mmCIF file of C-alpha atoms in Angstrom:
data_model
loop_
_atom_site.group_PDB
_atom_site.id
_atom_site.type_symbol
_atom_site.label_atom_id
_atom_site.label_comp_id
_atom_site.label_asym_id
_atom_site.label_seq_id
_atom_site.Cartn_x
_atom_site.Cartn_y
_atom_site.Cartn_z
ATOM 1 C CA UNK A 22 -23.866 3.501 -61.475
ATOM 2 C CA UNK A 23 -27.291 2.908 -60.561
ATOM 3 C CA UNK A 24 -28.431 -0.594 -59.555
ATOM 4 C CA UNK A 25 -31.991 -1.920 -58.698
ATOM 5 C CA UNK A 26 -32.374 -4.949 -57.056
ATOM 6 C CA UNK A 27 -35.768 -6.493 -56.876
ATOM 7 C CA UNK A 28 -37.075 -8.989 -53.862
ATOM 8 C CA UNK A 29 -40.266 -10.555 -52.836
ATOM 9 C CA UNK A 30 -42.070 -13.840 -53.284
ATOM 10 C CA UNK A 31 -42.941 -15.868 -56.613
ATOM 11 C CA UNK A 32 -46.396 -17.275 -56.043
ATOM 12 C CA UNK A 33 -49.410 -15.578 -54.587
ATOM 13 C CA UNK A 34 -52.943 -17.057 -54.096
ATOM 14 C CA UNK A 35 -55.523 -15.168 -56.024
ATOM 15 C CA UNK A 36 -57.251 -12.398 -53.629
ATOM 16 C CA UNK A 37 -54.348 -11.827 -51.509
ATOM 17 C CA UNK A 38 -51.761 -9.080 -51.781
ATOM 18 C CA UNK A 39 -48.797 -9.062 -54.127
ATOM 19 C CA UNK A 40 -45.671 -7.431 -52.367
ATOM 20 C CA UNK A 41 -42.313 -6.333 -53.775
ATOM 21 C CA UNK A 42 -39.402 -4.158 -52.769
ATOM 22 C CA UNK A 43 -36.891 -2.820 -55.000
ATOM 23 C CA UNK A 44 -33.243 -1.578 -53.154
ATOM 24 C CA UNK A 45 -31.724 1.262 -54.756
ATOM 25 C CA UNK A 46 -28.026 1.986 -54.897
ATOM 26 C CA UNK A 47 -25.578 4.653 -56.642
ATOM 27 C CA UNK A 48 -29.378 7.173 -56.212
ATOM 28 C CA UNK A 49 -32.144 7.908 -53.358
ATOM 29 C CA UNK A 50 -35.425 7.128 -53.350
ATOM 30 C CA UNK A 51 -35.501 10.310 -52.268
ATOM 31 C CA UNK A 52 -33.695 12.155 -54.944
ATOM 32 C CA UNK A 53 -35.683 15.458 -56.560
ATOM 33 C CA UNK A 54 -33.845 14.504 -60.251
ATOM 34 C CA UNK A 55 -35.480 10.465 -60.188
ATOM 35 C CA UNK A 56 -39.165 8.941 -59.904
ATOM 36 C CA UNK A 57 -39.440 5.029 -59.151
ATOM 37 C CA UNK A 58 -41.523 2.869 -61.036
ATOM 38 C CA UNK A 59 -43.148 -0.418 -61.343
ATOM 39 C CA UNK A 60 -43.842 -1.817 -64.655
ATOM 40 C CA UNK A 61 -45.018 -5.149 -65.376
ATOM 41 C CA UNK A 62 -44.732 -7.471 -68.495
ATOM 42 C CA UNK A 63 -47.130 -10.174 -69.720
ATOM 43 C CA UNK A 64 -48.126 -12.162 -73.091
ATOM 44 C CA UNK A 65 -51.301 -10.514 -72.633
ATOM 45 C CA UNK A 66 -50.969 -7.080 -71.666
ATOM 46 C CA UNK A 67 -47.489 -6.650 -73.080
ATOM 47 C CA UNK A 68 -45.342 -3.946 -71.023
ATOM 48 C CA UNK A 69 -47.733 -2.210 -68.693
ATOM 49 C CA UNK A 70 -46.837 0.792 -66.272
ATOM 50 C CA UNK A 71 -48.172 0.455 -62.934
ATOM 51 C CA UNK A 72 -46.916 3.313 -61.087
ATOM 52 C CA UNK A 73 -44.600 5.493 -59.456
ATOM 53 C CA UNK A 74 -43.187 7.585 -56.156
ATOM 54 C CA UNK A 75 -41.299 10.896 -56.225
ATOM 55 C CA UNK A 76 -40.092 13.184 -54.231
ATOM 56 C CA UNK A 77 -40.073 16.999 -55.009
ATOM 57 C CA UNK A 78 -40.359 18.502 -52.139
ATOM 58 C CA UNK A 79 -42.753 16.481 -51.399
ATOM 59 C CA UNK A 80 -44.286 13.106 -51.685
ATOM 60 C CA UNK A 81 -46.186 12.418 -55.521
ATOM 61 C CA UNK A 82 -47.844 9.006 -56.159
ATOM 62 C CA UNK A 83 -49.071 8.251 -59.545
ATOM 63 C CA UNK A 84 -51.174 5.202 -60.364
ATOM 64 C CA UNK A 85 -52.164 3.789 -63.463
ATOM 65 C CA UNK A 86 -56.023 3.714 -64.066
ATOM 66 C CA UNK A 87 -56.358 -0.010 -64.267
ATOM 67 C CA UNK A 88 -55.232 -0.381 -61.285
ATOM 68 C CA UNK A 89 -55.500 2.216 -59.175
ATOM 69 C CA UNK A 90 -58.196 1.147 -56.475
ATOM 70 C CA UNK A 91 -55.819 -1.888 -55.939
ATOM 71 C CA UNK A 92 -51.901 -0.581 -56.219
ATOM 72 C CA UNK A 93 -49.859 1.168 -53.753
ATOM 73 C CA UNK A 94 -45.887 2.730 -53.829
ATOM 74 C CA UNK A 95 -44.428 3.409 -50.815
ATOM 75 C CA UNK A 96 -40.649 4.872 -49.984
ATOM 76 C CA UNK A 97 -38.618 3.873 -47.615
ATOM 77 C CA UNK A 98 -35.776 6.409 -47.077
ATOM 78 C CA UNK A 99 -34.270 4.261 -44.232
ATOM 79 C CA UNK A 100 -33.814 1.713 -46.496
ATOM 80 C CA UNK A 101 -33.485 3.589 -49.499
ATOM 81 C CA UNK A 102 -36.176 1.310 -50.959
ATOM 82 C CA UNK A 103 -39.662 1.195 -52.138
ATOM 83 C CA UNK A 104 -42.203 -1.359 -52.555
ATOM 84 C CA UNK A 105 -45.383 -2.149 -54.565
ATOM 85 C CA UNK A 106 -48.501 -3.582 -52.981
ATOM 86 C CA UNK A 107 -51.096 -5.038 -55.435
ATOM 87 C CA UNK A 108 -54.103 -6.935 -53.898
ATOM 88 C CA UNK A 109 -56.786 -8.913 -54.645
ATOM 89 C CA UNK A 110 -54.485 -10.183 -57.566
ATOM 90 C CA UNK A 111 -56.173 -12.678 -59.798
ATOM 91 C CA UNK A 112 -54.430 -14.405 -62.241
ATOM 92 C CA UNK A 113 -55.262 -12.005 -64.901
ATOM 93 C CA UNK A 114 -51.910 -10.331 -62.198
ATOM 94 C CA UNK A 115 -49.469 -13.047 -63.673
ATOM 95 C CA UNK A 116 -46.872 -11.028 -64.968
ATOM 96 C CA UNK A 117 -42.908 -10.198 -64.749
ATOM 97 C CA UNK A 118 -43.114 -7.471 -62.569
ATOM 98 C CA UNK A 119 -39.876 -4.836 -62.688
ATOM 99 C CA UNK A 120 -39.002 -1.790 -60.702
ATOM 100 C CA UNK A 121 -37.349 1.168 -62.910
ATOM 101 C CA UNK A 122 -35.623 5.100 -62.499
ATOM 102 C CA UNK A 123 -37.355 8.263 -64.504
ATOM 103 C CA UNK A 124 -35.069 11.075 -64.642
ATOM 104 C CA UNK A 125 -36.111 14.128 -64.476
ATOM 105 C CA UNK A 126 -39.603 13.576 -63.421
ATOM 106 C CA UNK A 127 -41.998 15.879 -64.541
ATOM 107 C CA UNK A 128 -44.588 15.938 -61.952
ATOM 108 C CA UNK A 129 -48.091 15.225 -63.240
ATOM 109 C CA UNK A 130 -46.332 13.908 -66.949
ATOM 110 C CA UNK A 131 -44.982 10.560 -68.170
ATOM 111 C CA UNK A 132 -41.396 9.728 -68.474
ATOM 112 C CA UNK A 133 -38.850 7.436 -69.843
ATOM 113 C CA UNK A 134 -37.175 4.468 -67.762
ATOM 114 C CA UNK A 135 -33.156 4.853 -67.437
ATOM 115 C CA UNK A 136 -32.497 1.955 -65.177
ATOM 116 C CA UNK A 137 -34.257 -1.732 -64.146
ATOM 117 C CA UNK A 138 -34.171 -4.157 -62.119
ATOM 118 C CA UNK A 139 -33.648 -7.510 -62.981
ATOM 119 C CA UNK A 140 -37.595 -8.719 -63.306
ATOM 120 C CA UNK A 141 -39.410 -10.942 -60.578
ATOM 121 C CA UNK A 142 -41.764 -13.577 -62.105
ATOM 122 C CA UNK A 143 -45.107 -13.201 -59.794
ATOM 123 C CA UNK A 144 -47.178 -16.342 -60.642
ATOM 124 C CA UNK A 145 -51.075 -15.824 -58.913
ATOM 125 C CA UNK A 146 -52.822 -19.579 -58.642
ATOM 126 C CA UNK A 147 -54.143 -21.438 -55.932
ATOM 127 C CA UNK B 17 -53.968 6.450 -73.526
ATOM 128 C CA UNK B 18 -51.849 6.823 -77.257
ATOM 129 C CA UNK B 19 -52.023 3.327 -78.782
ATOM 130 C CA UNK B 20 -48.170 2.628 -80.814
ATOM 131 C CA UNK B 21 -48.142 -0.226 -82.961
ATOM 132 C CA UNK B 22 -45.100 -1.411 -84.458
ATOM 133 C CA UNK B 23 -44.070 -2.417 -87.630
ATOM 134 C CA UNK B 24 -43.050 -5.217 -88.449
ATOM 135 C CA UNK B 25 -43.998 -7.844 -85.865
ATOM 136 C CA UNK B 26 -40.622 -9.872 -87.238
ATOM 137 C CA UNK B 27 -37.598 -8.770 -89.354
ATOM 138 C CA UNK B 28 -35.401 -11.255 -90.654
ATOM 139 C CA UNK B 29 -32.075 -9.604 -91.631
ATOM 140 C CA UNK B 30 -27.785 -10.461 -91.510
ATOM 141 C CA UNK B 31 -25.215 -10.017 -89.659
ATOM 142 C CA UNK B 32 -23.720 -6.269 -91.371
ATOM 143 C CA UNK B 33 -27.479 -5.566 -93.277
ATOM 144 C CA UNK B 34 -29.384 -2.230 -92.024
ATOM 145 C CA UNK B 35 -32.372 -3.177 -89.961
ATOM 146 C CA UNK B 36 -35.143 -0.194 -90.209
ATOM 147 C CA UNK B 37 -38.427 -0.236 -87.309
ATOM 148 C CA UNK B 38 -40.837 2.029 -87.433
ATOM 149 C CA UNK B 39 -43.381 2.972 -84.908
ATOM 150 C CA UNK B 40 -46.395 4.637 -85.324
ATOM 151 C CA UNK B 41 -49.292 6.473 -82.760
ATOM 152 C CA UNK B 42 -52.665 6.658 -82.574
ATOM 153 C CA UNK B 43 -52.077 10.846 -81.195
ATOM 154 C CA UNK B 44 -49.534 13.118 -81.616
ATOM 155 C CA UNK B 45 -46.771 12.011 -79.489
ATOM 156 C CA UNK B 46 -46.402 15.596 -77.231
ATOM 157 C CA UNK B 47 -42.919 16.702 -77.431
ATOM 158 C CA UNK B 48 -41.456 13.985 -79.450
ATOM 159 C CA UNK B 49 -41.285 12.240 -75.926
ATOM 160 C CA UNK B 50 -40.747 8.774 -77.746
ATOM 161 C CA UNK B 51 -38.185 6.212 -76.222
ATOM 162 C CA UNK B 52 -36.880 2.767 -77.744
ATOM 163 C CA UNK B 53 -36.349 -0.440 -75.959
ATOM 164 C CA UNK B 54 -33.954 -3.346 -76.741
ATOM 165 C CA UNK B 55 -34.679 -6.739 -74.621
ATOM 166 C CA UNK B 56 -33.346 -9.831 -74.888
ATOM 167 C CA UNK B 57 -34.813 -12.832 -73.445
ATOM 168 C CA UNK B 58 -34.702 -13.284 -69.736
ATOM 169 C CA UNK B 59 -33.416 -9.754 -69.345
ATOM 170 C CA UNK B 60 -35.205 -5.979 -68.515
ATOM 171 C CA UNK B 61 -35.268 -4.082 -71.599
ATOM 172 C CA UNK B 62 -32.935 -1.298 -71.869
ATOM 173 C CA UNK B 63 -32.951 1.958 -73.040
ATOM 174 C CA UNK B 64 -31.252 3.256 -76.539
ATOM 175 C CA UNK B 65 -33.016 6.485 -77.132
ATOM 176 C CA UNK B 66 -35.427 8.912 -75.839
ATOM 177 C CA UNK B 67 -36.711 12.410 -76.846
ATOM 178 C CA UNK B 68 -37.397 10.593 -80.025
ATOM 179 C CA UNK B 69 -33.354 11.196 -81.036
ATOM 180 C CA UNK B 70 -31.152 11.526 -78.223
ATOM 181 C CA UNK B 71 -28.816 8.345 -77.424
ATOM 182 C CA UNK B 72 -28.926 6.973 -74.137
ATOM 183 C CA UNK B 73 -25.435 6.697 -72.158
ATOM 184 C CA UNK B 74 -23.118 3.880 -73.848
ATOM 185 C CA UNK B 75 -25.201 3.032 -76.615
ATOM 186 C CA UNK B 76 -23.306 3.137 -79.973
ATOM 187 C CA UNK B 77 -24.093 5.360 -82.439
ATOM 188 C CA UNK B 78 -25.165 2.851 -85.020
ATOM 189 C CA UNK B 79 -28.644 3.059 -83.442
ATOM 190 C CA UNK B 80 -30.526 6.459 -84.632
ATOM 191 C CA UNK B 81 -34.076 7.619 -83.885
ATOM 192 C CA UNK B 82 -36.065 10.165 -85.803
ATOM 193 C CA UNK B 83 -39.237 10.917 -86.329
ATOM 194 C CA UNK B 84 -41.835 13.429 -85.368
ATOM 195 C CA UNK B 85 -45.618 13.659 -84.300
ATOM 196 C CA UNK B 86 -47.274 10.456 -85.010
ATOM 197 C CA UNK B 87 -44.609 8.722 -87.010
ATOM 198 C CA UNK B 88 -41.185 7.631 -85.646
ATOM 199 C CA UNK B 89 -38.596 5.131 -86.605
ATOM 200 C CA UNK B 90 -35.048 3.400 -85.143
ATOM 201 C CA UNK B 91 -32.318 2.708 -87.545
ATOM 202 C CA UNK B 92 -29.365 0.213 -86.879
ATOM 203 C CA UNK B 93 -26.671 0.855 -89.351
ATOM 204 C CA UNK B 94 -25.177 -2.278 -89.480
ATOM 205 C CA UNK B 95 -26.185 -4.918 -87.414
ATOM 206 C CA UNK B 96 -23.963 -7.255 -84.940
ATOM 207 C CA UNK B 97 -24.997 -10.199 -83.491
ATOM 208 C CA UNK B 98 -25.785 -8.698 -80.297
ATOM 209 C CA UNK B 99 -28.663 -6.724 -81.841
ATOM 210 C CA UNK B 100 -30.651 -9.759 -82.612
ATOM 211 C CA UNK B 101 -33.671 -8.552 -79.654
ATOM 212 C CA UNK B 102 -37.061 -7.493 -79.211
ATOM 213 C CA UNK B 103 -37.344 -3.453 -79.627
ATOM 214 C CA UNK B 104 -40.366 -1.773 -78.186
ATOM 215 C CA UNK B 105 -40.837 1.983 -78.338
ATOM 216 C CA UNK B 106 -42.679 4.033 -75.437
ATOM 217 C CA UNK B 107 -44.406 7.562 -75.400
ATOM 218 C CA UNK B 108 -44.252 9.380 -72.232
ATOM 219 C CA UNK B 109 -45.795 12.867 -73.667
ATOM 220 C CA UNK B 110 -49.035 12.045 -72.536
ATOM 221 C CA UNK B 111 -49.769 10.242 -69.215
ATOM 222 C CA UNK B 112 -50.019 7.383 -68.884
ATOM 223 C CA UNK B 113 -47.433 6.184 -70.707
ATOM 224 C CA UNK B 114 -47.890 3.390 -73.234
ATOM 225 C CA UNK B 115 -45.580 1.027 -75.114
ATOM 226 C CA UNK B 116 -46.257 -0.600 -78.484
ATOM 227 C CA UNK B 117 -46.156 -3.921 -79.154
ATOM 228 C CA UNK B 118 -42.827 -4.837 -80.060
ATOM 229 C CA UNK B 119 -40.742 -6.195 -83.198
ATOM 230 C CA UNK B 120 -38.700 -9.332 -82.979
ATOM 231 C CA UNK B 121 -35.349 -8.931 -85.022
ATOM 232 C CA UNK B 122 -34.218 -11.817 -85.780
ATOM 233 C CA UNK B 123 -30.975 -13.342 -87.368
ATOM 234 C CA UNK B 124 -31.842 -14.617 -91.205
#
């Protein structure tokens, strides 16, 4: 069973850097059958794909245009973990942000999420 | 990026009735790659169906997908209370991936 468990802080001043890790257990973060997301959720925007890390053998980062000069996914196999790094959030970034499995990445393509983590509430304001 | 938009915004149905939400896209959804979403408040949405048909693990079989192309739909049988949720579908056949809006069902 595959379980996703999603850390990092609440509140973030606007132009500073949003940071969360996700833990994976019951898969690796370096598996060549799984692709780890971030997806975030917001009145606004709705349900918005941010990105995603995967492993086949090599390393594949895919970003979503909207915010791809600001967003980075980085593994940690030590940890089996990875982590999203947003910055210079403004509060146009308030959002639930949540971490999520592909299967069966297809590497350059889209893909459907199997498993998520339980949602973190990232509030940007001063 | 394939806009969905979902139809209805809210259904009102019973306990036992057959709820029907349909999904449509602005492109031709590339290899039927359409998923469906249930989430209920506080919680991450979860996954019923993907390839526009195929079940995802434990979910019962009174949820169906079909649909082709542009035009797809999910069909609960007979609804139990548990259902009551916000369903969102999601393309993945063209990158990025996009999700529609969503449709509130909601207990009558």
């Amino acid at each position: 069973q595959v379980q996703l468990q999603q850390s990092g802080p609440g509140l973030v001043k606007p132009s500073q850097t949003l940071s969360l890790t996700c833990v994976i257990s019951g898969d690796s973060v370096s598996s060549n059958s799984a692709a780890w997301n971030w997806i975030r959720q917001s009145p606004s925007r709705g349900l918005e794909w941010l990105g995603r890390t995967h492993y086949k053998s090599k390393w594949y980062n895919d970003y979503a245009v909207s915010v791809k000069s600001r967003i980075s996914i980085n593994p940690d196999t030590s940890k089996n973990q990875f982590s999203l790094h947003l910055n210079s959030v403004t509060p146009d970034d308030t959002a639930v942000y949540y971490c999520a499995r592909s299967p069966n990445p297809r590497i350059g393509e889209a893909d459907e999420f199997d498993y998520w983590g339980q949602g973190t509430l990232v509030t940007v304001s001063s | 990026e394939i806009v969905l938009t979902q139809s209805p915004g809210t259904l009102s149905l019973s306990p036992g009735e057959r709820a029907t939400l349909s999904c449509w896209a602005s492109h031709t959804v590339s290899g039927n790659y359409l998923a469906w979403y249930q989430q209920k408040s506080g919680q991450a949405p979860r996954l019923l169906i993907y390839g526009a048909s195929t079940r995802a693990t434990g979910i019962p079989d009174r949820f169906t997908g079909s649909g082709s192309g542009t035009d797809f739909t999910l069909t609960i049988s007979r609804l139990e209370p548990e259902d009551f949720a916000v369903y969102y579908c999601q393309q993945y056949g063209s990158p990025p991936c996009s999700f529609g809006q969503g449709t509130k069902l909601e207990i009558k």
